Coordinates of C-alpha atoms in Angstrom, one line a residue:
X1 CA -28.9 -38.0 -0.7
X2 CA -26.0 -40.2 0.6
X3 CA -27.9 -43.2 -1.1
X4 CA -26.9 -41.4 -4.7
X5 CA -23.4 -41.1 -3.7
X6 CA -23.5 -37.6 -3.5
X7 CA -21.4 -35.8 -1.3
X8 CA -20.5 -31.9 0.1
X9 CA -16.8 -32.7 1.0
X10 CA -15.8 -31.8 -2.2
X11 CA -17.7 -28.4 -2.6
X12 CA -16.8 -27.7 1.2
X13 CA -12.7 -28.4 0.6
X14 CA -13.0 -26.6 -3.1
X15 CA -14.5 -23.3 -1.2
X16 CA -12.1 -23.6 1.8
X17 CA -9.6 -23.5 -0.8
X18 CA -10.5 -20.8 -3.0
X19 CA -11.4 -18.7 0.7
X20 CA -7.4 -19.2 1.4
X21 CA -6.0 -18.5 -2.2
X22 CA -8.3 -15.1 -2.1
X23 CA -7.3 -14.0 1.0
X24 CA -3.4 -14.8 0.4
X25 CA -4.0 -12.5 -2.8
X26 CA -6.7 -10.2 -1.0
X27 CA -4.1 -9.1 2.0
X28 CA -1.1 -8.8 -0.8
X29 CA 0.5 -4.9 -0.8
X30 CA 0.6 -3.6 -4.4
X31 CA 3.9 -2.0 -2.8
X32 CA 7.2 -3.3 -1.6
X33 CA 8.9 -2.5 1.5
X34 CA 11.7 -0.1 1.2
X35 CA 15.0 -0.2 2.7
X36 CA 16.8 3.2 1.6
X37 CA 16.2 2.8 -2.2
X38 CA 16.0 -0.6 -2.5
X39 CA 12.3 -2.0 -2.8
X40 CA 11.9 -5.3 -1.1
X41 CA 9.7 -7.7 -2.6
X42 CA 8.4 -10.4 0.1
X43 CA 5.8 -12.8 1.2
X44 CA 3.4 -11.8 3.7
X45 CA 2.4 -13.3 6.6
X46 CA -0.7 -15.2 5.6
X47 CA 1.2 -16.9 2.4
X48 CA 4.3 -17.9 5.7
X49 CA 1.7 -19.4 7.4
X50 CA 0.2 -21.3 4.5
X51 CA 3.7 -22.5 3.5
X52 CA 4.3 -24.1 7.1
X53 CA 0.8 -25.3 7.0
X54 CA 1.6 -27.0 3.9
X55 CA 4.7 -28.8 5.8
X56 CA 2.9 -29.9 8.3
X57 CA 0.0 -31.4 6.0
X58 CA 2.6 -32.9 4.0
X59 CA 4.0 -34.8 7.0
X60 CA 0.9 -36.4 7.5
X61 CA 0.1 -37.3 3.8
X62 CA 3.6 -38.6 3.9
X63 CA 2.9 -40.6 6.8
X64 CA -0.4 -42.0 5.4
X65 CA 1.2 -42.6 2.4
X66 CA 3.6 -45.5 4.1
X67 CA 0.3 -47.4 5.0
X68 CA -1.6 -47.2 1.8
X69 CA -3.2 -50.7 1.0
X70 CA -2.2 -52.9 -1.7
X71 CA -2.5 -51.5 -4.8
X72 CA -2.8 -48.2 -4.1
X73 CA 0.9 -47.2 -3.6
X74 CA 1.8 -46.0 -7.1
X75 CA -1.1 -43.4 -6.4
X76 CA -0.3 -42.7 -2.9
X77 CA 3.4 -42.3 -3.8
X78 CA 2.7 -39.4 -6.5
X79 CA 0.4 -37.9 -4.3
X80 CA 2.8 -37.7 -1.5
X81 CA 5.4 -36.8 -4.2
X82 CA 3.8 -34.0 -5.3
X83 CA 2.9 -32.7 -1.8
X84 CA 6.1 -32.4 -1.0
X85 CA 7.7 -30.7 -4.0
X86 CA 5.0 -28.2 -3.5
X87 CA 5.7 -27.8 0.2
X88 CA 9.4 -27.7 -0.5
X89 CA 8.7 -25.1 -3.3
X90 CA 6.3 -22.7 -1.0
X91 CA 8.6 -22.8 2.0
X92 CA 12.1 -22.4 0.2
X93 CA 10.3 -18.9 -1.8
X94 CA 9.0 -17.8 1.4
X95 CA 11.7 -18.8 3.7
X96 CA 14.8 -18.6 2.1
X97 CA 14.6 -16.0 -1.3
X98 CA 15.4 -12.5 -1.2
X99 CA 14.8 -10.1 -3.5
X100 CA 14.8 -6.7 -4.0
X101 CA 15.7 -3.9 -6.6
X102 CA 16.4 -0.2 -7.2
X103 CA 17.0 1.8 -9.9
X104 CA 20.2 0.5 -10.8
X105 CA 20.5 -2.8 -9.5
X106 CA 18.2 -5.8 -9.0
X107 CA 18.9 -7.6 -5.8
X108 CA 18.9 -11.7 -5.2
X109 CA 19.6 -13.7 -2.5
X110 CA 19.1 -17.6 -2.3
X111 CA 21.0 -21.1 -1.0
X112 CA 21.1 -22.0 -4.6
X113 CA 21.9 -19.1 -6.2
X114 CA 24.1 -17.3 -3.6
X115 CA 23.6 -13.6 -3.1
X116 CA 23.5 -11.3 -6.5
X117 CA 24.0 -7.8 -7.2
X118 CA 23.4 -7.6 -11.2
X119 CA 22.6 -4.2 -12.8
X120 CA 19.5 -4.2 -15.0
X121 CA 21.4 -3.9 -17.8
X122 CA 21.3 -8.0 -17.3
X123 CA 17.5 -8.3 -17.3
X124 CA 16.8 -10.2 -20.2
X125 CA 13.1 -10.8 -20.3
X126 CA 9.6 -11.4 -18.4
X127 CA 7.9 -14.7 -18.6
X128 CA 4.7 -16.9 -17.1
X129 CA 4.5 -20.1 -16.1
X130 CA 0.9 -21.5 -16.4
X131 CA 2.0 -24.3 -14.5
X132 CA 3.2 -22.0 -11.3
X133 CA 0.8 -19.3 -12.2
X134 CA 3.5 -17.4 -11.4
X135 CA 5.5 -14.6 -13.5
X136 CA 9.4 -15.0 -13.6
X137 CA 11.8 -12.3 -14.6
X138 CA 15.3 -13.7 -16.4
X139 CA 18.3 -12.2 -15.3
X140 CA 21.9 -13.3 -16.7
X141 CA 24.3 -13.9 -14.1
X142 CA 21.1 -15.4 -12.1
X143 CA 18.4 -17.1 -14.2
X144 CA 14.9 -17.3 -13.6
X145 CA 13.6 -15.3 -10.4
X146 CA 9.7 -16.4 -9.8
X147 CA 7.6 -13.1 -8.7
X148 CA 4.4 -14.6 -8.0
X149 CA 1.4 -12.3 -8.0
X150 CA 1.4 -13.1 -4.1
X151 CA 4.7 -11.6 -3.3
X152 CA 4.2 -7.7 -1.6
X153 CA 5.2 -5.0 -4.1
X154 CA 4.2 -7.8 -7.3
X155 CA 2.3 -4.8 -9.2
X156 CA 5.1 -2.5 -8.4
X157 CA 7.8 -4.5 -10.0
X158 CA 5.6 -5.1 -13.1
X159 CA 4.9 -1.5 -13.6
X160 CA 8.6 -0.7 -13.0
X161 CA 9.6 -3.5 -15.9
X162 CA 7.1 -2.0 -18.2
X163 CA 8.1 1.5 -17.4
X164 CA 12.0 0.7 -18.4
X165 CA 10.7 -1.4 -21.4
X166 CA 9.1 2.0 -22.6
X167 CA 12.4 4.3 -22.2

């Protein structure tokens, strides 16, 4: 079979990638943690482990990028930058962003947006990014808050927003 150029590697890597995504989604809780009346949305241990693994893989890819062959510099740089952007975004969301809500306020904390406590009256809309495959909510004074379906409590948040919209 190798003579025809067929290889199983892409099939195996696709199955492994699918299994990783399936396990992250499968082990995500629909309900959020509670701190009093505040519902806290956070990523689980599998997602956080994936984010750490992605950073490690990115370091190896960037190292390999430096040693790319002549004529492959552009492709290697684009792949390296893609992994760098992805690992930065995943790690930032997993470890540096805090998001919660109760019946009166939305609580959001990140290194970029700061520490925010905003009333639900400032909620503007819900959207979806096909590129990131994630929902987001837009809140004046904060901006976009990314709400991946891999967040523990994502389903509960979307139900709460739908309930508020009907009220």
